[in-house]
Short mmCIF file of C-alpha atoms and ligand atoms in Angstrom, two decimals:
data_model
loop_
_atom_site.label_atom_id
_atom_site.label_comp_id
_atom_site.label_asym_id
_atom_site.label_seq_id
_atom_site.Cartn_x
_atom_site.Cartn_y
_atom_site.Cartn_z
CA MET N 52 118.10 90.91 176.69
CA GLU N 53 114.74 91.97 178.01
CA LEU N 54 112.54 94.37 176.11
CA ASN N 55 109.36 95.60 177.67
CA MET N 56 108.43 97.78 174.66
CA ALA N 57 105.48 95.77 173.44
CA VAL N 58 103.84 95.58 176.95
CA GLU N 59 104.69 98.99 178.18
CA ALA N 60 105.93 100.75 175.02
CA GLY N 61 108.44 102.43 177.27
CA PRO N 62 112.07 103.08 176.71
CA THR N 63 114.67 100.46 177.84
CA ASP N 64 118.37 100.90 178.13
CA VAL N 65 118.88 99.21 174.80
CA VAL N 66 118.36 101.13 171.57
CA TYR N 67 116.75 98.39 169.51
CA LEU N 68 117.55 98.79 165.84
CA ASP N 69 117.09 95.23 164.64
CA TYR N 70 113.48 95.08 163.50
CA ASN N 71 114.48 93.06 160.39
CA ALA N 72 115.73 90.29 162.77
CA THR N 73 112.58 90.49 164.82
CA ALA N 74 110.25 93.31 165.80
CA PRO N 75 109.09 93.79 169.39
CA LEU N 76 105.72 92.17 169.98
CA ARG N 77 102.93 94.71 169.53
CA PRO N 78 100.68 95.19 172.61
CA GLU N 79 97.69 94.13 170.48
CA ALA N 80 99.39 90.95 169.53
CA PHE N 81 100.58 90.28 173.09
CA ALA N 82 96.95 90.62 174.28
CA ALA N 83 95.45 88.36 171.58
CA THR N 84 98.13 85.69 172.13
CA VAL N 85 97.76 85.63 175.86
CA ASP N 86 93.98 85.60 175.53
CA ALA N 87 94.11 82.55 173.26
CA LEU N 88 96.69 80.83 175.53
CA GLN N 89 94.32 81.25 178.41
CA SER N 90 91.57 79.38 176.53
CA VAL N 91 91.22 75.72 175.74
CA GLY N 92 90.20 74.36 172.33
CA ASN N 93 91.62 72.69 169.22
CA ALA N 94 90.44 74.55 166.10
CA SER N 95 89.44 71.21 164.57
CA SER N 96 87.21 70.08 167.45
CA VAL N 97 83.45 70.13 166.93
CA HIS N 98 82.49 71.28 170.48
CA GLN N 99 82.11 74.84 171.67
CA ALA N 100 85.77 75.15 172.78
CA GLY N 101 86.78 74.03 169.26
CA HIS N 102 84.45 76.52 167.73
CA ASP N 103 85.95 79.26 169.90
CA ALA N 104 89.52 78.35 168.75
CA ALA N 105 88.37 78.15 165.13
CA SER N 106 86.79 81.63 165.35
CA ARG N 107 90.00 83.10 166.69
CA VAL N 108 91.74 81.57 163.66
CA ASP N 109 89.06 82.90 161.33
CA LEU N 110 89.38 86.37 162.71
CA ALA N 111 93.16 86.28 162.28
CA ARG N 112 92.76 84.99 158.71
CA ARG N 113 90.38 87.85 157.86
CA ARG N 114 92.68 90.42 159.45
CA LEU N 115 95.71 89.08 157.48
CA ALA N 116 93.62 88.98 154.30
CA ARG N 117 92.63 92.67 154.85
CA LEU N 118 96.25 93.63 155.22
CA LEU N 119 97.24 91.83 152.02
CA GLY N 120 94.16 92.56 149.85
CA CYS N 121 93.33 88.87 149.33
CA ALA N 122 90.60 86.36 150.31
CA SER N 123 90.93 84.55 153.63
CA SER N 124 90.61 81.28 151.78
CA GLU N 125 93.85 82.04 149.98
CA LEU N 126 95.91 81.92 153.20
CA ILE N 127 97.65 78.86 154.73
CA PHE N 128 99.08 79.36 158.24
CA THR N 129 102.63 77.98 158.67
CA SER N 130 105.40 78.15 161.31
CA GLY N 131 106.95 81.19 159.56
CA ALA N 132 108.34 82.34 156.30
CA THR N 133 111.00 79.59 156.22
CA GLU N 134 108.26 77.05 155.99
CA ALA N 135 106.13 79.14 153.62
CA ASN N 136 109.08 79.55 151.25
CA ASN N 137 109.95 75.83 151.47
CA LEU N 138 106.31 74.88 150.86
CA ALA N 139 106.02 77.19 147.86
CA LEU N 140 109.18 75.82 146.15
CA HIS N 141 108.76 72.28 147.23
CA ALA N 142 105.43 71.94 145.40
CA VAL N 143 107.11 72.80 142.15
CA SER N 144 109.34 70.00 141.05
CA SER N 145 112.26 71.28 139.02
CA GLY N 146 111.54 68.40 136.65
CA ASP N 147 108.75 70.75 135.54
CA GLY N 148 111.19 73.35 134.46
CA ALA N 149 113.95 75.59 135.87
CA LEU N 150 113.65 77.38 139.23
CA VAL N 151 114.67 80.97 138.97
CA ALA N 152 115.53 83.07 142.02
CA THR N 153 117.45 86.25 142.66
CA ALA N 154 120.97 85.79 144.08
CA VAL N 155 120.03 87.98 147.12
CA GLU N 156 117.11 85.89 148.30
CA HIS N 157 117.06 84.80 151.94
CA PRO N 158 118.63 81.39 152.59
CA ALA N 159 115.07 80.08 153.21
CA VAL N 160 114.58 80.48 149.41
CA LEU N 161 118.05 79.85 148.07
CA GLU N 162 118.80 76.78 150.12
CA ALA N 163 115.33 75.30 149.47
CA ALA N 164 115.82 75.93 145.77
CA ARG N 165 119.33 74.43 145.83
CA ALA N 166 118.07 71.36 147.66
CA ILE N 167 115.11 70.81 145.33
CA THR N 168 117.08 71.21 142.09
CA ALA N 169 119.91 68.94 143.51
CA SER N 170 117.46 66.17 144.28
CA ASP N 171 115.53 66.57 141.03
CA HIS N 172 118.66 67.00 138.94
CA GLY N 173 116.97 70.24 137.84
CA GLN N 174 118.25 73.63 137.07
CA LEU N 175 118.43 76.74 139.33
CA ILE N 176 119.02 79.99 137.68
CA GLU N 177 120.21 82.76 140.02
CA LEU N 178 119.59 86.29 138.84
CA PRO N 179 122.49 88.65 139.71
CA VAL N 180 122.01 92.16 141.12
CA ASN N 181 123.88 95.29 140.29
CA ARG N 182 125.86 97.51 142.64
CA ASP N 183 122.60 99.18 143.79
CA GLY N 184 121.00 95.77 144.67
CA ILE N 185 118.70 95.93 141.72
CA THR N 186 117.90 92.51 140.08
CA GLU N 187 119.20 92.04 136.55
CA LEU N 188 116.50 90.43 134.50
CA GLY N 189 118.55 89.43 131.44
CA PRO N 190 119.03 85.80 132.51
CA LEU N 191 115.36 85.47 133.22
CA GLU N 192 114.44 86.90 129.80
CA GLU N 193 116.87 84.41 128.18
CA ALA N 194 115.52 81.47 130.24
CA CYS N 195 111.97 82.42 129.25
CA ARG N 196 112.96 82.63 125.59
CA ARG N 197 114.54 79.15 125.81
CA GLY N 198 111.39 77.95 127.58
CA GLY N 199 110.93 75.60 130.53
CA VAL N 200 110.75 77.92 133.50
CA ALA N 201 108.60 76.45 136.31
CA ILE N 202 108.73 79.18 138.89
CA VAL N 203 110.36 82.53 139.54
CA SER N 204 110.95 83.53 143.16
CA ALA N 205 111.87 87.21 143.75
CA MET N 206 111.70 88.89 147.15
CA LEU N 207 109.68 92.14 147.51
CA ALA N 208 112.24 93.64 149.91
CA ASN N 209 115.69 92.53 150.77
CA ASN N 210 116.25 91.75 154.48
CA GLU N 211 119.82 93.12 154.55
CA THR N 212 119.56 96.30 152.51
CA GLY N 213 115.85 96.95 152.25
CA VAL N 214 116.12 97.28 148.48
CA LEU N 215 112.83 96.69 146.84
CA THR N 216 112.28 94.49 143.73
CA ASP N 217 109.95 95.82 140.97
CA LEU N 218 108.03 92.68 140.38
CA ALA N 219 105.99 94.03 137.37
CA PRO N 220 108.50 92.98 134.65
CA VAL N 221 109.17 89.63 136.40
CA ILE N 222 105.48 88.84 136.54
CA LYS N 223 105.05 89.89 132.90
CA MET N 224 107.84 87.58 131.67
CA ALA N 225 106.72 84.71 133.87
CA ARG N 226 103.09 85.07 132.65
CA GLU N 227 104.19 84.89 129.03
CA VAL N 228 105.74 81.50 129.53
CA GLY N 229 103.16 80.20 132.03
CA ALA N 230 105.61 80.11 134.98
CA LEU N 231 104.44 80.62 138.58
CA VAL N 232 105.59 83.65 140.50
CA HIS N 233 106.54 83.45 144.19
CA THR N 234 107.56 86.43 146.32
CA ASP N 235 109.10 86.31 149.78
CA ALA N 236 107.41 89.41 151.26
CA THR N 237 108.65 88.76 154.76
CA GLN N 238 110.29 92.13 155.20
CA TYR N 239 107.69 94.07 153.26
CA VAL N 240 104.36 93.01 154.82
CA GLY N 241 103.31 95.49 157.49
CA ARG N 242 106.02 98.00 156.53
CA LEU N 243 104.61 99.24 153.20
CA PRO N 244 101.10 99.00 151.79
CA LEU N 245 100.47 95.89 149.73
CA ASP N 246 97.47 94.92 147.67
CA LEU N 247 97.35 91.52 146.08
CA ASN N 248 94.58 92.72 143.71
CA ASP N 249 97.30 94.80 142.02
CA LEU N 250 100.28 92.50 142.55
CA ASP N 251 99.60 89.49 140.41
CA VAL N 252 101.87 86.90 142.12
CA ASP N 253 100.76 83.32 142.65
CA LEU N 254 102.37 82.78 145.95
CA LEU N 255 103.59 85.09 148.82
CA SER N 256 105.35 84.18 152.04
CA LEU N 257 105.39 86.17 155.30
CA SER N 258 106.36 85.81 158.99
CA ALA N 259 104.47 87.43 161.83
CA HIS N 260 107.41 88.44 164.03
CA LYS N 261 108.67 90.92 161.42
CA PHE N 262 105.59 93.16 161.91
CA GLY N 263 105.00 92.78 165.55
CA GLY N 264 103.39 89.37 165.87
CA PRO N 265 104.83 86.40 167.72
CA GLN N 266 107.80 84.32 166.46
CA GLY N 267 107.22 80.87 164.95
CA VAL N 268 104.04 81.70 162.92
CA GLY N 269 103.63 82.87 159.39
CA ALA N 270 101.59 82.24 156.26
CA LEU N 271 101.67 81.34 152.56
CA PHE N 272 99.29 83.07 150.21
CA ILE N 273 98.23 80.79 147.37
CA ARG N 274 96.19 82.61 144.73
CA ARG N 275 92.85 81.00 143.99
CA GLY N 276 93.11 79.36 140.51
CA ALA N 277 96.89 79.34 140.39
CA ARG N 278 98.21 76.32 138.61
CA PHE N 279 100.02 75.21 141.73
CA PRO N 280 100.45 71.51 142.30
CA HIS N 281 99.09 70.20 145.61
CA ARG N 282 102.27 68.89 147.12
CA PRO N 283 102.28 69.70 150.87
CA LEU N 284 105.40 69.40 153.01
CA LEU N 285 103.58 68.16 155.99
CA VAL N 286 100.81 65.58 155.67
CA GLY N 287 98.71 64.21 158.48
CA GLY N 288 95.40 65.48 159.79
CA GLY N 289 94.53 67.50 156.70
CA GLN N 290 94.38 70.89 158.39
CA GLU N 291 94.65 74.04 156.31
CA ARG N 292 92.82 72.38 153.42
CA GLY N 293 95.45 69.67 153.29
CA TRP N 294 98.14 72.16 152.75
CA ARG N 295 99.73 72.04 156.09
CA ALA N 296 98.84 69.29 158.55
CA GLY N 297 99.19 69.78 162.25
CA THR N 298 97.12 71.28 165.10
CA LEU N 299 96.84 74.96 164.42
CA ASN N 300 98.96 77.29 166.66
CA VAL N 301 95.92 79.26 167.80
CA PRO N 302 97.81 81.63 170.09
CA GLY N 303 100.41 82.43 167.54
CA ILE N 304 97.86 82.78 164.72
CA SER N 305 95.75 85.08 166.99
CA GLY N 306 98.84 87.23 167.66
CA LEU N 307 99.64 87.37 163.95
CA GLY N 308 96.14 88.53 163.22
CA ALA N 309 96.15 91.24 165.85
CA ALA N 310 99.61 92.42 164.60
CA ALA N 311 98.34 92.46 161.03
CA GLU N 312 95.42 94.61 162.06
CA ALA N 313 97.60 96.99 164.13
CA ALA N 314 100.09 97.30 161.31
CA ARG N 315 97.36 98.02 158.75
CA ILE N 316 96.06 100.99 160.62
CA GLY N 317 98.06 104.07 159.66
CA LEU N 318 100.47 101.97 157.66
CA HIS N 319 101.27 104.75 155.20
CA ASP N 320 101.83 107.49 157.86
CA GLU N 321 103.96 105.11 159.87
CA ALA N 322 106.11 104.27 156.83
CA VAL N 323 106.74 108.06 156.31
CA ARG N 324 107.59 108.54 159.97
CA VAL N 325 110.00 105.55 160.06
CA ALA N 326 111.68 106.66 156.78
CA GLY N 327 112.19 110.09 158.31
CA LEU N 328 113.99 108.60 161.32
CA ARG N 329 116.07 106.35 159.03
CA ASP N 330 117.08 109.32 156.94
CA VAL N 331 118.16 111.28 160.16
CA LEU N 332 120.29 108.27 161.17
CA GLU N 333 121.93 107.97 157.73
CA ALA N 334 122.53 111.69 157.33
CA GLY N 335 124.11 111.74 160.86
CA LEU N 336 126.35 108.82 160.19
CA ILE N 337 127.53 110.21 156.87
CA SER N 338 128.12 113.71 158.20
CA GLN N 339 129.94 112.61 161.39
CA LEU N 340 132.02 109.69 160.09
CA SER N 341 134.44 110.08 157.30
CA ASP N 342 134.42 107.31 154.73
CA CYS N 343 131.19 105.35 155.17
CA TRP N 344 128.43 104.59 152.68
CA VAL N 345 124.88 103.25 152.44
CA ASN N 346 124.35 100.11 150.40
CA GLY N 347 121.47 100.45 147.99
CA ALA N 348 121.13 104.20 148.69
CA ASN N 349 120.16 104.90 145.09
CA SER N 350 117.43 102.35 145.03
CA PRO N 351 113.89 102.28 146.25
CA ARG N 352 114.10 100.84 149.75
CA LEU N 353 112.03 99.83 152.68
CA PRO N 354 111.43 102.82 154.98
CA GLY N 355 113.13 101.46 158.12
CA VAL N 356 116.31 99.86 156.98
CA THR N 357 119.86 101.07 156.30
CA SER N 358 122.91 98.95 155.51
CA VAL N 359 126.03 101.00 156.23
CA THR N 360 129.64 100.03 155.42
CA PHE N 361 132.29 101.53 157.68
CA PRO N 362 135.59 100.51 156.02
CA GLY N 363 138.32 99.82 158.53
CA ALA N 364 135.83 98.99 161.30
CA PRO N 365 134.88 95.28 161.41
CA ALA N 366 131.20 94.94 162.20
CA ASP N 367 131.68 92.47 165.03
CA ALA N 368 134.10 94.84 166.75
CA VAL N 369 131.68 97.78 166.35
CA LEU N 370 128.81 95.76 167.73
CA ALA N 371 130.93 94.79 170.71
CA ALA N 372 131.90 98.42 171.27
CA MET N 373 128.29 99.51 171.53
CA PRO N 374 126.49 97.06 173.82
CA ASP N 375 123.58 99.48 174.24
CA VAL N 376 122.66 99.29 170.53
CA ALA N 377 121.03 96.15 169.02
CA ALA N 378 121.90 95.91 165.28
CA SER N 379 123.05 93.24 162.94
CA ASN N 380 126.17 92.40 161.01
CA GLY N 381 125.50 90.98 157.61
CA SER N 382 127.16 87.58 158.15
CA ALA N 383 125.26 84.42 158.08
CA CYS N 384 126.48 83.06 161.48
CA ALA N 385 123.58 81.00 162.62
CA SER N 386 125.47 77.88 161.81
CA GLY N 387 128.41 78.99 163.95
CA ALA N 388 130.61 79.50 160.90
CA PRO N 389 130.43 83.16 159.92
CA SER N 390 130.60 83.84 156.23
CA PRO N 391 130.22 87.24 154.63
CA SER N 392 126.88 88.30 153.52
CA HIS N 393 126.00 86.83 150.12
CA VAL N 394 123.82 89.89 149.56
CA LEU N 395 126.62 92.39 149.87
CA LEU N 396 129.05 90.19 147.87
CA ALA N 397 126.42 89.95 145.14
CA MET N 398 126.27 93.71 145.08
CA GLY N 399 130.02 93.77 144.45
CA LEU N 400 131.41 94.64 147.86
CA SER N 401 134.76 93.09 148.79
CA ARG N 402 134.73 90.55 151.59
CA GLU N 403 136.43 93.13 153.88
CA ASP N 404 133.85 95.77 153.17
CA ALA N 405 131.01 93.22 153.61
CA ASP N 406 132.47 92.34 156.99
CA SER N 407 132.56 96.01 157.95
CA THR N 408 128.85 96.55 157.29
CA LEU N 409 126.10 96.96 159.83
CA ARG N 410 122.38 96.78 159.29
CA PHE N 411 120.21 99.13 161.36
CA SER N 412 116.47 98.43 161.11
CA LEU N 413 113.72 100.54 162.65
CA GLY N 414 110.02 100.11 163.18
CA TYR N 415 106.77 101.02 164.80
CA ALA N 416 108.17 101.67 168.28
CA THR N 417 111.36 103.46 167.27
CA THR N 418 111.53 107.01 168.56
CA GLU N 419 113.52 110.16 167.79
CA ARG N 420 115.31 109.66 171.08
CA ASP N 421 116.35 106.16 169.98
CA ILE N 422 117.88 107.60 166.86
CA GLU N 423 119.72 110.37 168.78
CA ARG N 424 121.11 107.86 171.29
CA GLY N 425 121.83 105.27 168.61
CA LEU N 426 123.61 107.73 166.38
CA ASP N 427 125.88 108.88 169.25
CA ALA N 428 126.72 105.36 170.25
CA ILE N 429 127.39 104.15 166.65
CA VAL N 430 129.62 107.12 165.88
CA ARG N 431 131.63 106.62 169.09
CA ALA N 432 131.97 102.81 168.47
CA VAL N 433 133.16 103.19 164.86
CA GLN N 434 135.73 105.85 165.81
CA GLU N 435 136.95 103.72 168.68
CA VAL N 436 137.31 100.58 166.53
CA ARG N 437 139.03 102.52 163.78
CA ARG N 438 141.45 103.97 166.26
CA ALA N 439 142.23 100.57 167.74
CA MET N 440 142.74 99.06 164.26
CA ALA N 441 145.09 101.89 163.29
CA ILE N 442 147.15 101.31 166.44
CA SER N 443 147.29 97.54 165.98
CA ALA N 444 148.38 98.11 162.31
CA GLU N 445 151.36 100.26 163.41
CA PRO N 446 154.75 98.64 162.91
N1 PMP K 29 112.68 85.63 154.35
C1 PMP K 29 113.23 86.77 154.69
C2 PMP K 29 113.39 87.86 153.72
C3 PMP K 29 113.56 86.99 156.05
O1 PMP K 29 114.10 88.17 156.35
C4 PMP K 29 113.38 85.94 156.99
C5 PMP K 29 113.80 86.14 158.41
N2 PMP K 29 115.04 86.67 158.60
C6 PMP K 29 112.82 84.75 156.55
C7 PMP K 29 112.46 84.69 155.23
C8 PMP K 29 112.57 83.60 157.51
O2 PMP K 29 111.62 83.97 158.41
P1 PMP K 29 111.43 82.96 159.67
O3 PMP K 29 112.80 82.77 160.28
O4 PMP K 29 110.50 83.75 160.57
O5 PMP K 29 110.84 81.68 159.18
#
């Protein structure tokens, strides 16, 4: 599927409502990436071309630092949030204490935590969530009382439902027992204002393509002074202060920086605008379709995300019935073996309801017209699938 949005910001025939999977490249990021691609220079080289590449990286680091409210020197560029999450957890051996993560983390946290604790014979404590997607902190409290917690990883915003985690009590409990706090902020960065001066986490992961940068580039924030063991995943040439060896992806990093800067400008107003569009979509679906609900509707959520269950309408069939709408089902099917969303199951949905859930995610280039067209197409597709299911269920 081709999307010209970033380059021309014009409409295409596809209503793109899948920003949580990846956002269209922002024009500023496109320009910065292409500009860097057209130049030569390894950011580690000592000649002028190397200095030019290094100054592109410096600019991107400063732009990202401004978006996050941290120092440039606290940022390590990676290949994305998957690597950033793995790096954050990998450094903390579960021999140093239990790893604690919410049950609704992205697989890039949960699978990393499972692999680490399996190889260290350590303990992974998964924090359950309630029906609204809010993390229950009882097991964390208990683990802290028993002692021996090494790190707590809790995402700022869930990728499937958009439900936000209130990190304040998590940070407080972790601080009392000297545990590190990591947050996967991949879906939050560039969507809502964030200030690391106020949010006292030790580590934070992000990925550029969720806020309009290129795919395959991201960063890990490591707070200065954090008691974080220096155990890199990749060793070699010592780039990124020894945290992440390998020639820097200068075009990708330049695009990330430009996207961070573009996202920062007008972030608050943009969040309000996008939330307004999301609310129109939700209200339209609920009023036009009988029997559907929004997961996490009672919780604080990201502005541009809605997870809607349409009982009796399997998500895959609905997606197939609306080829002009790009949205996501909740299943983890990257491996080719679809399984129901662990997030929705953790929130207490039945397998059948989880399989009848679609995620629509909006962002900076979403227009009112997209929502009008999207709403019509979704309503028609759900009605069509429900009708077909009813006919096929007839004796
Ligand atoms: N964490 C969250 C919450 C995500 O939504 C994603 C992307 N779906 C990732 C981590 C991984 O990001 P990437 O694939 O860019 O490494």
